[in-house]
JSON list of C-alpha atoms in Angstrom, two decimals:
[
{"chain": "A", "resi": 1, "resn": "MET", "atom": "CA", "xyz": [0.00, 0.00, 0.00]},
{"chain": "A", "resi": 2, "resn": "LYS", "atom": "CA", "xyz": [1.24, 3.49, -0.87]},
{"chain": "A", "resi": 3, "resn": "ILE", "atom": "CA", "xyz": [1.05, 6.12, 1.86]},
{"chain": "A", "resi": 4, "resn": "GLY", "atom": "CA", "xyz": [1.76, 9.69, 0.76]},
{"chain": "A", "resi": 5, "resn": "VAL", "atom": "CA", "xyz": [3.65, 12.03, 3.06]},
{"chain": "A", "resi": 6, "resn": "VAL", "atom": "CA", "xyz": [3.29, 15.73, 2.21]},
{"chain": "A", "resi": 7, "resn": "THR", "atom": "CA", "xyz": [6.24, 18.10, 2.54]},
{"chain": "A", "resi": 8, "resn": "PHE", "atom": "CA", "xyz": [5.43, 21.78, 3.01]},
{"chain": "A", "resi": 9, "resn": "PRO", "atom": "CA", "xyz": [8.06, 24.52, 3.37]},
{"chain": "A", "resi": 10, "resn": "GLY", "atom": "CA", "xyz": [8.89, 24.22, 7.07]},
{"chain": "A", "resi": 11, "resn": "SER", "atom": "CA", "xyz": [7.85, 20.59, 7.54]},
{"chain": "A", "resi": 12, "resn": "LEU", "atom": "CA", "xyz": [10.12, 18.96, 10.12]},
{"chain": "A", "resi": 13, "resn": "ASP", "atom": "CA", "xyz": [8.80, 15.46, 10.57]},
{"chain": "A", "resi": 14, "resn": "ASP", "atom": "CA", "xyz": [8.05, 14.36, 7.02]},
{"chain": "A", "resi": 15, "resn": "GLY", "atom": "CA", "xyz": [11.13, 12.10, 7.01]},
{"chain": "A", "resi": 16, "resn": "ASP", "atom": "CA", "xyz": [10.09, 10.54, 10.32]},
{"chain": "A", "resi": 17, "resn": "ALA", "atom": "CA", "xyz": [6.55, 9.98, 9.05]},
{"chain": "A", "resi": 18, "resn": "ALA", "atom": "CA", "xyz": [7.86, 8.32, 5.89]},
{"chain": "A", "resi": 19, "resn": "ARG", "atom": "CA", "xyz": [10.10, 6.08, 7.99]},
{"chain": "A", "resi": 20, "resn": "ALA", "atom": "CA", "xyz": [7.16, 5.12, 10.21]},
{"chain": "A", "resi": 21, "resn": "VAL", "atom": "CA", "xyz": [5.20, 4.09, 7.12]},
{"chain": "A", "resi": 22, "resn": "ARG", "atom": "CA", "xyz": [8.08, 1.88, 6.02]},
{"chain": "A", "resi": 23, "resn": "VAL", "atom": "CA", "xyz": [8.53, 0.36, 9.48]},
{"chain": "A", "resi": 24, "resn": "ALA", "atom": "CA", "xyz": [4.82, -0.49, 9.47]},
{"chain": "A", "resi": 25, "resn": "GLY", "atom": "CA", "xyz": [5.24, -2.28, 6.14]},
{"chain": "A", "resi": 26, "resn": "GLY", "atom": "CA", "xyz": [3.93, 0.30, 3.70]},
{"chain": "A", "resi": 27, "resn": "GLU", "atom": "CA", "xyz": [5.50, 2.18, 0.80]},
{"chain": "A", "resi": 28, "resn": "ALA", "atom": "CA", "xyz": [6.10, 5.85, 1.59]},
{"chain": "A", "resi": 29, "resn": "VAL", "atom": "CA", "xyz": [5.49, 8.23, -1.32]},
{"chain": "A", "resi": 30, "resn": "ARG", "atom": "CA", "xyz": [6.80, 11.75, -0.90]},
{"chain": "A", "resi": 31, "resn": "LEU", "atom": "CA", "xyz": [4.30, 14.41, -1.99]},
{"chain": "A", "resi": 32, "resn": "TRP", "atom": "CA", "xyz": [5.34, 18.01, -2.66]},
{"chain": "A", "resi": 33, "resn": "HIS", "atom": "CA", "xyz": [3.12, 20.87, -1.50]},
{"chain": "A", "resi": 34, "resn": "ALA", "atom": "CA", "xyz": [3.21, 22.62, -4.88]},
{"chain": "A", "resi": 35, "resn": "ASP", "atom": "CA", "xyz": [2.17, 19.53, -6.84]},
{"chain": "A", "resi": 36, "resn": "ALA", "atom": "CA", "xyz": [-1.62, 19.22, -7.17]},
{"chain": "A", "resi": 37, "resn": "ASP", "atom": "CA", "xyz": [-1.39, 15.46, -7.62]},
{"chain": "A", "resi": 38, "resn": "LEU", "atom": "CA", "xyz": [-1.64, 12.74, -4.98]},
{"chain": "A", "resi": 39, "resn": "HIS", "atom": "CA", "xyz": [0.05, 10.22, -7.32]},
{"chain": "A", "resi": 40, "resn": "ALA", "atom": "CA", "xyz": [-2.52, 7.49, -6.70]},
{"chain": "A", "resi": 41, "resn": "VAL", "atom": "CA", "xyz": [-1.62, 6.95, -3.03]},
{"chain": "A", "resi": 42, "resn": "ASP", "atom": "CA", "xyz": [-3.92, 4.93, -0.80]},
{"chain": "A", "resi": 43, "resn": "ALA", "atom": "CA", "xyz": [-3.67, 7.27, 2.21]},
{"chain": "A", "resi": 44, "resn": "VAL", "atom": "CA", "xyz": [-1.93, 10.51, 3.19]},
{"chain": "A", "resi": 45, "resn": "VAL", "atom": "CA", "xyz": [-0.03, 11.78, 6.22]},
{"chain": "A", "resi": 46, "resn": "LEU", "atom": "CA", "xyz": [0.29, 15.51, 6.88]},
{"chain": "A", "resi": 47, "resn": "PRO", "atom": "CA", "xyz": [3.40, 15.76, 9.10]},
{"chain": "A", "resi": 48, "resn": "GLY", "atom": "CA", "xyz": [4.46, 18.01, 11.92]},
{"chain": "A", "resi": 49, "resn": "GLY", "atom": "CA", "xyz": [6.55, 21.14, 11.60]},
{"chain": "A", "resi": 50, "resn": "PHE", "atom": "CA", "xyz": [5.97, 24.80, 10.83]},
{"chain": "A", "resi": 51, "resn": "SER", "atom": "CA", "xyz": [4.35, 24.87, 7.39]},
{"chain": "A", "resi": 52, "resn": "TYR", "atom": "CA", "xyz": [5.14, 28.16, 5.66]},
{"chain": "A", "resi": 53, "resn": "GLY", "atom": "CA", "xyz": [6.76, 29.28, 8.89]},
{"chain": "A", "resi": 54, "resn": "ASP", "atom": "CA", "xyz": [3.39, 29.57, 10.67]},
{"chain": "A", "resi": 55, "resn": "TYR", "atom": "CA", "xyz": [3.66, 33.22, 9.64]},
{"chain": "A", "resi": 56, "resn": "LEU", "atom": "CA", "xyz": [-0.07, 33.89, 9.42]},
{"chain": "A", "resi": 57, "resn": "ARG", "atom": "CA", "xyz": [-1.53, 31.21, 11.68]},
{"chain": "A", "resi": 58, "resn": "CYS", "atom": "CA", "xyz": [-0.53, 27.59, 12.11]},
{"chain": "A", "resi": 59, "resn": "GLY", "atom": "CA", "xyz": [-1.71, 25.68, 9.05]},
{"chain": "A", "resi": 60, "resn": "ALA", "atom": "CA", "xyz": [-3.55, 28.65, 7.56]},
{"chain": "A", "resi": 61, "resn": "ILE", "atom": "CA", "xyz": [-1.27, 29.09, 4.53]},
{"chain": "A", "resi": 62, "resn": "ALA", "atom": "CA", "xyz": [-0.70, 25.37, 3.99]},
{"chain": "A", "resi": 63, "resn": "ARG", "atom": "CA", "xyz": [-4.44, 24.97, 3.66]},
{"chain": "A", "resi": 64, "resn": "PHE", "atom": "CA", "xyz": [-4.17, 26.76, 0.27]},
{"chain": "A", "resi": 65, "resn": "ALA", "atom": "CA", "xyz": [-1.22, 24.75, -1.06]},
{"chain": "A", "resi": 66, "resn": "PRO", "atom": "CA", "xyz": [-1.90, 23.13, -4.46]},
{"chain": "A", "resi": 67, "resn": "VAL", "atom": "CA", "xyz": [-1.68, 19.62, -3.00]},
{"chain": "A", "resi": 68, "resn": "MET", "atom": "CA", "xyz": [-4.55, 20.38, -0.63]},
{"chain": "A", "resi": 69, "resn": "GLU", "atom": "CA", "xyz": [-7.20, 20.74, -3.33]},
{"chain": "A", "resi": 70, "resn": "PRO", "atom": "CA", "xyz": [-7.09, 17.09, -4.45]},
{"chain": "A", "resi": 71, "resn": "LEU", "atom": "CA", "xyz": [-6.45, 16.00, -0.85]},
{"chain": "A", "resi": 72, "resn": "VAL", "atom": "CA", "xyz": [-9.58, 17.68, 0.50]},
{"chain": "A", "resi": 73, "resn": "GLU", "atom": "CA", "xyz": [-11.64, 16.22, -2.33]},
{"chain": "A", "resi": 74, "resn": "ALA", "atom": "CA", "xyz": [-10.18, 12.73, -1.80]},
{"chain": "A", "resi": 75, "resn": "ALA", "atom": "CA", "xyz": [-10.61, 12.91, 1.98]},
{"chain": "A", "resi": 76, "resn": "THR", "atom": "CA", "xyz": [-14.24, 13.90, 1.54]},
{"chain": "A", "resi": 77, "resn": "GLY", "atom": "CA", "xyz": [-14.57, 10.83, -0.65]},
{"chain": "A", "resi": 78, "resn": "GLY", "atom": "CA", "xyz": [-13.08, 8.50, 1.97]},
{"chain": "A", "resi": 79, "resn": "LEU", "atom": "CA", "xyz": [-9.29, 8.64, 1.53]},
{"chain": "A", "resi": 80, "resn": "PRO", "atom": "CA", "xyz": [-7.60, 7.99, 4.91]},
{"chain": "A", "resi": 81, "resn": "VAL", "atom": "CA", "xyz": [-5.74, 11.11, 6.06]},
{"chain": "A", "resi": 82, "resn": "LEU", "atom": "CA", "xyz": [-3.70, 11.52, 9.24]},
{"chain": "A", "resi": 83, "resn": "GLY", "atom": "CA", "xyz": [-2.64, 14.98, 10.39]},
{"chain": "A", "resi": 84, "resn": "ILE", "atom": "CA", "xyz": [0.05, 15.08, 13.06]},
{"chain": "A", "resi": 85, "resn": "CYS", "atom": "CA", "xyz": [0.73, 18.28, 15.05]},
{"chain": "A", "resi": 86, "resn": "ASN", "atom": "CA", "xyz": [1.02, 20.93, 12.32]},
{"chain": "A", "resi": 87, "resn": "GLY", "atom": "CA", "xyz": [-0.87, 18.49, 10.10]},
{"chain": "A", "resi": 88, "resn": "PHE", "atom": "CA", "xyz": [-3.73, 18.54, 12.63]},
{"chain": "A", "resi": 89, "resn": "GLN", "atom": "CA", "xyz": [-3.73, 22.32, 12.39]},
{"chain": "A", "resi": 90, "resn": "VAL", "atom": "CA", "xyz": [-3.88, 22.10, 8.58]},
{"chain": "A", "resi": 91, "resn": "LEU", "atom": "CA", "xyz": [-6.86, 19.73, 8.76]},
{"chain": "A", "resi": 92, "resn": "CYS", "atom": "CA", "xyz": [-8.73, 22.15, 11.03]},
{"chain": "A", "resi": 93, "resn": "GLU", "atom": "CA", "xyz": [-7.90, 25.10, 8.79]},
{"chain": "A", "resi": 94, "resn": "SER", "atom": "CA", "xyz": [-9.12, 23.06, 5.80]},
{"chain": "A", "resi": 95, "resn": "HIS", "atom": "CA", "xyz": [-12.39, 22.33, 7.63]},
{"chain": "A", "resi": 96, "resn": "LEU", "atom": "CA", "xyz": [-11.87, 18.61, 7.31]},
{"chain": "A", "resi": 97, "resn": "LEU", "atom": "CA", "xyz": [-11.97, 18.60, 11.11]},
{"chain": "A", "resi": 98, "resn": "PRO", "atom": "CA", "xyz": [-13.82, 20.97, 13.47]},
{"chain": "A", "resi": 99, "resn": "GLY", "atom": "CA", "xyz": [-12.29, 23.22, 16.08]},
{"chain": "A", "resi": 100, "resn": "ALA", "atom": "CA", "xyz": [-8.94, 24.97, 16.16]},
{"chain": "A", "resi": 101, "resn": "LEU", "atom": "CA", "xyz": [-5.50, 24.74, 17.76]},
{"chain": "A", "resi": 102, "resn": "ILE", "atom": "CA", "xyz": [-4.28, 27.73, 19.76]},
{"chain": "A", "resi": 103, "resn": "ARG", "atom": "CA", "xyz": [-1.30, 28.80, 21.85]},
{"chain": "A", "resi": 104, "resn": "ASN", "atom": "CA", "xyz": [-0.59, 26.55, 24.85]},
{"chain": "A", "resi": 105, "resn": "ASP", "atom": "CA", "xyz": [-2.32, 27.92, 27.93]},
{"chain": "A", "resi": 106, "resn": "HIS", "atom": "CA", "xyz": [1.00, 28.26, 29.79]},
{"chain": "A", "resi": 107, "resn": "ARG", "atom": "CA", "xyz": [2.50, 30.12, 26.78]},
{"chain": "A", "resi": 108, "resn": "LYS", "atom": "CA", "xyz": [5.51, 27.80, 26.62]},
{"chain": "A", "resi": 109, "resn": "PHE", "atom": "CA", "xyz": [6.67, 25.19, 24.14]},
{"chain": "A", "resi": 110, "resn": "VAL", "atom": "CA", "xyz": [6.25, 21.69, 25.55]},
{"chain": "A", "resi": 111, "resn": "CYS", "atom": "CA", "xyz": [8.38, 18.67, 24.64]},
{"chain": "A", "resi": 112, "resn": "ARG", "atom": "CA", "xyz": [7.94, 15.42, 26.57]},
{"chain": "A", "resi": 113, "resn": "ASP", "atom": "CA", "xyz": [6.83, 11.81, 26.37]},
{"chain": "A", "resi": 114, "resn": "GLN", "atom": "CA", "xyz": [3.07, 11.98, 26.79]},
{"chain": "A", "resi": 115, "resn": "ALA", "atom": "CA", "xyz": [0.63, 9.39, 28.08]},
{"chain": "A", "resi": 116, "resn": "LEU", "atom": "CA", "xyz": [-2.56, 9.05, 26.04]},
{"chain": "A", "resi": 117, "resn": "ARG", "atom": "CA", "xyz": [-5.73, 7.00, 26.32]},
{"chain": "A", "resi": 118, "resn": "VAL", "atom": "CA", "xyz": [-7.18, 5.61, 23.10]},
{"chain": "A", "resi": 119, "resn": "GLU", "atom": "CA", "xyz": [-10.86, 6.54, 23.10]},
{"chain": "A", "resi": 120, "resn": "SER", "atom": "CA", "xyz": [-11.90, 5.29, 19.65]},
{"chain": "A", "resi": 121, "resn": "THR", "atom": "CA", "xyz": [-10.70, 2.26, 17.71]},
{"chain": "A", "resi": 122, "resn": "THR", "atom": "CA", "xyz": [-13.20, 2.65, 14.88]},
{"chain": "A", "resi": 123, "resn": "THR", "atom": "CA", "xyz": [-11.14, 5.08, 12.80]},
{"chain": "A", "resi": 124, "resn": "ALA", "atom": "CA", "xyz": [-8.93, 4.17, 9.86]},
{"chain": "A", "resi": 125, "resn": "TRP", "atom": "CA", "xyz": [-5.88, 4.98, 11.98]},
{"chain": "A", "resi": 126, "resn": "THR", "atom": "CA", "xyz": [-6.62, 3.36, 15.36]},
{"chain": "A", "resi": 127, "resn": "SER", "atom": "CA", "xyz": [-8.04, -0.11, 14.73]},
{"chain": "A", "resi": 128, "resn": "ALA", "atom": "CA", "xyz": [-4.82, -1.75, 15.99]},
{"chain": "A", "resi": 129, "resn": "TYR", "atom": "CA", "xyz": [-5.45, -0.46, 19.50]},
{"chain": "A", "resi": 130, "resn": "ALA", "atom": "CA", "xyz": [-7.91, -1.51, 22.20]},
{"chain": "A", "resi": 131, "resn": "GLU", "atom": "CA", "xyz": [-10.45, 0.98, 23.47]},
{"chain": "A", "resi": 132, "resn": "GLY", "atom": "CA", "xyz": [-9.15, 2.47, 26.71]},
{"chain": "A", "resi": 133, "resn": "GLN", "atom": "CA", "xyz": [-5.57, 1.38, 25.99]},
{"chain": "A", "resi": 134, "resn": "GLN", "atom": "CA", "xyz": [-2.92, 3.72, 27.35]},
{"chain": "A", "resi": 135, "resn": "ILE", "atom": "CA", "xyz": [0.06, 4.50, 25.16]},
{"chain": "A", "resi": 136, "resn": "VAL", "atom": "CA", "xyz": [3.06, 6.83, 25.39]},
{"chain": "A", "resi": 137, "resn": "VAL", "atom": "CA", "xyz": [4.29, 8.91, 22.46]},
{"chain": "A", "resi": 138, "resn": "PRO", "atom": "CA", "xyz": [6.34, 12.10, 22.22]},
{"chain": "A", "resi": 139, "resn": "LEU", "atom": "CA", "xyz": [4.61, 15.47, 22.28]},
{"chain": "A", "resi": 140, "resn": "LYS", "atom": "CA", "xyz": [6.16, 18.75, 21.09]},
{"chain": "A", "resi": 141, "resn": "ASN", "atom": "CA", "xyz": [4.15, 21.88, 20.43]},
{"chain": "A", "resi": 142, "resn": "GLY", "atom": "CA", "xyz": [3.74, 25.53, 21.20]},
{"chain": "A", "resi": 143, "resn": "GLU", "atom": "CA", "xyz": [0.24, 25.93, 19.78]},
{"chain": "A", "resi": 144, "resn": "GLY", "atom": "CA", "xyz": [-1.30, 22.60, 20.64]},
{"chain": "A", "resi": 145, "resn": "GLY", "atom": "CA", "xyz": [-4.36, 23.58, 22.63]},
{"chain": "A", "resi": 146, "resn": "PHE", "atom": "CA", "xyz": [-7.47, 22.13, 20.97]},
{"chain": "A", "resi": 147, "resn": "VAL", "atom": "CA", "xyz": [-10.50, 24.40, 21.36]},
{"chain": "A", "resi": 148, "resn": "ALA", "atom": "CA", "xyz": [-14.10, 24.37, 20.15]},
{"chain": "A", "resi": 149, "resn": "ASP", "atom": "CA", "xyz": [-17.45, 25.61, 21.38]},
{"chain": "A", "resi": 150, "resn": "ASP", "atom": "CA", "xyz": [-19.48, 23.46, 23.74]},
{"chain": "A", "resi": 151, "resn": "LYS", "atom": "CA", "xyz": [-21.85, 22.34, 20.99]},
{"chain": "A", "resi": 152, "resn": "THR", "atom": "CA", "xyz": [-18.96, 21.03, 18.90]},
{"chain": "A", "resi": 153, "resn": "LEU", "atom": "CA", "xyz": [-17.29, 19.39, 21.87]},
{"chain": "A", "resi": 154, "resn": "ASP", "atom": "CA", "xyz": [-20.54, 17.67, 22.86]},
{"chain": "A", "resi": 155, "resn": "MET", "atom": "CA", "xyz": [-20.96, 16.49, 19.26]},
{"chain": "A", "resi": 156, "resn": "LEU", "atom": "CA", "xyz": [-17.45, 15.03, 19.18]},
{"chain": "A", "resi": 157, "resn": "GLU", "atom": "CA", "xyz": [-18.01, 13.27, 22.49]},
{"chain": "A", "resi": 158, "resn": "GLY", "atom": "CA", "xyz": [-21.50, 12.05, 21.60]},
{"chain": "A", "resi": 159, "resn": "GLU", "atom": "CA", "xyz": [-20.48, 10.70, 18.20]},
{"chain": "A", "resi": 160, "resn": "GLY", "atom": "CA", "xyz": [-17.39, 8.94, 19.54]},
{"chain": "A", "resi": 161, "resn": "ARG", "atom": "CA", "xyz": [-15.07, 11.17, 17.52]},
{"chain": "A", "resi": 162, "resn": "VAL", "atom": "CA", "xyz": [-12.57, 11.89, 20.30]},
{"chain": "A", "resi": 163, "resn": "VAL", "atom": "CA", "xyz": [-9.76, 9.56, 19.23]},
{"chain": "A", "resi": 164, "resn": "VAL", "atom": "CA", "xyz": [-7.13, 10.03, 21.94]},
{"chain": "A", "resi": 165, "resn": "ARG", "atom": "CA", "xyz": [-7.12, 11.95, 25.19]},
{"chain": "A", "resi": 166, "resn": "TYR", "atom": "CA", "xyz": [-4.31, 13.20, 27.41]},
{"chain": "A", "resi": 167, "resn": "VAL", "atom": "CA", "xyz": [-3.83, 11.38, 30.72]},
{"chain": "A", "resi": 168, "resn": "GLY", "atom": "CA", "xyz": [-1.44, 12.16, 33.53]},
{"chain": "A", "resi": 169, "resn": "GLY", "atom": "CA", "xyz": [-1.82, 15.91, 33.08]},
{"chain": "A", "resi": 170, "resn": "ASN", "atom": "CA", "xyz": [-3.00, 18.19, 30.30]},
{"chain": "A", "resi": 171, "resn": "PRO", "atom": "CA", "xyz": [0.13, 19.59, 28.59]},
{"chain": "A", "resi": 172, "resn": "ASN", "atom": "CA", "xyz": [-1.36, 22.51, 26.66]},
{"chain": "A", "resi": 173, "resn": "GLY", "atom": "CA", "xyz": [-4.84, 23.39, 27.88]},
{"chain": "A", "resi": 174, "resn": "SER", "atom": "CA", "xyz": [-6.77, 21.40, 25.28]},
{"chain": "A", "resi": 175, "resn": "TYR", "atom": "CA", "xyz": [-10.46, 21.41, 26.12]},
{"chain": "A", "resi": 176, "resn": "ARG", "atom": "CA", "xyz": [-11.62, 18.18, 27.79]},
{"chain": "A", "resi": 177, "resn": "ASP", "atom": "CA", "xyz": [-8.06, 16.83, 27.53]},
{"chain": "A", "resi": 178, "resn": "ILE", "atom": "CA", "xyz": [-8.60, 16.12, 23.83]},
{"chain": "A", "resi": 179, "resn": "ALA", "atom": "CA", "xyz": [-5.40, 15.10, 22.02]},
{"chain": "A", "resi": 180, "resn": "GLY", "atom": "CA", "xyz": [-6.93, 13.91, 18.75]},
{"chain": "A", "resi": 181, "resn": "ILE", "atom": "CA", "xyz": [-10.23, 13.79, 16.89]},
{"chain": "A", "resi": 182, "resn": "ALA", "atom": "CA", "xyz": [-11.77, 12.23, 13.76]},
{"chain": "A", "resi": 183, "resn": "ASN", "atom": "CA", "xyz": [-14.28, 13.26, 11.15]},
{"chain": "A", "resi": 184, "resn": "ALA", "atom": "CA", "xyz": [-17.72, 11.65, 11.09]},
{"chain": "A", "resi": 185, "resn": "ALA", "atom": "CA", "xyz": [-16.60, 8.93, 8.66]},
{"chain": "A", "resi": 186, "resn": "GLY", "atom": "CA", "xyz": [-13.49, 8.08, 10.67]},
{"chain": "A", "resi": 187, "resn": "ASN", "atom": "CA", "xyz": [-11.12, 8.27, 7.72]},
{"chain": "A", "resi": 188, "resn": "VAL", "atom": "CA", "xyz": [-9.65, 11.65, 8.70]},
{"chain": "A", "resi": 189, "resn": "VAL", "atom": "CA", "xyz": [-7.82, 11.86, 12.04]},
{"chain": "A", "resi": 190, "resn": "GLY", "atom": "CA", "xyz": [-5.85, 14.73, 13.54]},
{"chain": "A", "resi": 191, "resn": "LEU", "atom": "CA", "xyz": [-3.75, 14.48, 16.67]},
{"chain": "A", "resi": 192, "resn": "MET", "atom": "CA", "xyz": [-1.22, 16.72, 18.36]},
{"chain": "A", "resi": 193, "resn": "PRO", "atom": "CA", "xyz": [1.21, 14.07, 19.74]},
{"chain": "A", "resi": 194, "resn": "HIS", "atom": "CA", "xyz": [3.73, 12.42, 17.40]},
{"chain": "A", "resi": 195, "resn": "PRO", "atom": "CA", "xyz": [3.21, 8.66, 16.90]},
{"chain": "A", "resi": 196, "resn": "GLU", "atom": "CA", "xyz": [5.85, 8.64, 14.13]},
{"chain": "A", "resi": 197, "resn": "HIS", "atom": "CA", "xyz": [8.49, 9.20, 16.82]},
{"chain": "A", "resi": 198, "resn": "ALA", "atom": "CA", "xyz": [7.50, 6.03, 18.68]},
{"chain": "A", "resi": 199, "resn": "VAL", "atom": "CA", "xyz": [7.83, 3.21, 16.16]},
{"chain": "A", "resi": 200, "resn": "ASP", "atom": "CA", "xyz": [10.92, 1.39, 17.42]},
{"chain": "A", "resi": 201, "resn": "ASP", "atom": "CA", "xyz": [12.65, 0.78, 20.72]},
{"chain": "A", "resi": 202, "resn": "LEU", "atom": "CA", "xyz": [15.96, 2.24, 19.57]},
{"chain": "A", "resi": 203, "resn": "THR", "atom": "CA", "xyz": [14.88, 5.80, 18.86]},
{"chain": "A", "resi": 204, "resn": "GLY", "atom": "CA", "xyz": [11.63, 6.32, 20.72]},
{"chain": "A", "resi": 205, "resn": "PRO", "atom": "CA", "xyz": [9.86, 5.64, 23.99]},
{"chain": "A", "resi": 206, "resn": "GLY", "atom": "CA", "xyz": [8.86, 2.19, 22.79]},
{"chain": "A", "resi": 207, "resn": "THR", "atom": "CA", "xyz": [6.66, 1.36, 19.81]},
{"chain": "A", "resi": 208, "resn": "ASP", "atom": "CA", "xyz": [3.29, 2.63, 21.00]},
{"chain": "A", "resi": 209, "resn": "GLY", "atom": "CA", "xyz": [2.89, 4.92, 17.98]},
{"chain": "A", "resi": 210, "resn": "LEU", "atom": "CA", "xyz": [3.29, 2.19, 15.38]},
{"chain": "A", "resi": 211, "resn": "GLY", "atom": "CA", "xyz": [-0.35, 1.16, 15.63]},
{"chain": "A", "resi": 212, "resn": "PHE", "atom": "CA", "xyz": [-1.52, 4.31, 13.86]},
{"chain": "A", "resi": 213, "resn": "PHE", "atom": "CA", "xyz": [0.36, 3.23, 10.75]},
{"chain": "A", "resi": 214, "resn": "THR", "atom": "CA", "xyz": [-0.33, -0.50, 10.91]},
{"chain": "A", "resi": 215, "resn": "SER", "atom": "CA", "xyz": [-4.03, 0.29, 11.41]},
{"chain": "A", "resi": 216, "resn": "VAL", "atom": "CA", "xyz": [-4.39, 2.10, 8.11]},
{"chain": "A", "resi": 217, "resn": "LEU", "atom": "CA", "xyz": [-2.38, -0.52, 6.24]},
{"chain": "A", "resi": 218, "resn": "THR", "atom": "CA", "xyz": [-4.50, -3.34, 7.63]},
{"chain": "A", "resi": 219, "resn": "GLY", "atom": "CA", "xyz": [-7.66, -1.48, 6.72]},
{"chain": "A", "resi": 220, "resn": "LEU", "atom": "CA", "xyz": [-6.49, -0.83, 3.18]},
{"chain": "A", "resi": 221, "resn": "VAL", "atom": "CA", "xyz": [-5.59, -4.47, 2.63]},
{"chain": "A", "resi": 222, "resn": "GLY", "atom": "CA", "xyz": [-9.07, -5.43, 3.77]},
{"chain": "A", "resi": 223, "resn": "VAL", "atom": "CA", "xyz": [-10.81, -3.01, 1.38]}
]
């Protein structure tokens, strides 16, 4: 299965995301932000970093990159898409996911291994986990606070669209400790922590992040 990894100007973790795809057993296809072609990939990862320098607002400029037009159309049609950190911000700015990401409530950049609880295993990116399973993956952000109005938050909770939640302390002020959410169909997932940094014992805090990538590959094989 071919998993596309988009590189924007300022992307930092595109190489790590591509490596995670390969470790999981998939073929990583590098996609360039200025190329309005997804090159027939079976899923897409929007990686972490500072797309376009975050000069306007995190993800706000990347949302208008040429690659995003076919991506938004494909995601609306069911293509699995995972947005990590800055990629999560891009998905919110593109209105593929509700809510927004704002400056951490303590106004400081946070970088640490973060405990999460998997709340939904019905998405394209989380089927390898068990509901309620606790995992640890790295977290690094300065504008990682997920916010939305109460109506949206209640909808996400009621429809089972909260994918992962922070445990052991909220690192950035995200409402209701939300660390990741999905769209209604479950094919689009955005999360602030970095599962691509936890795919082997040598370089990460274990392999707890690998399930995000094996999940989508397993689902694609079964299609």
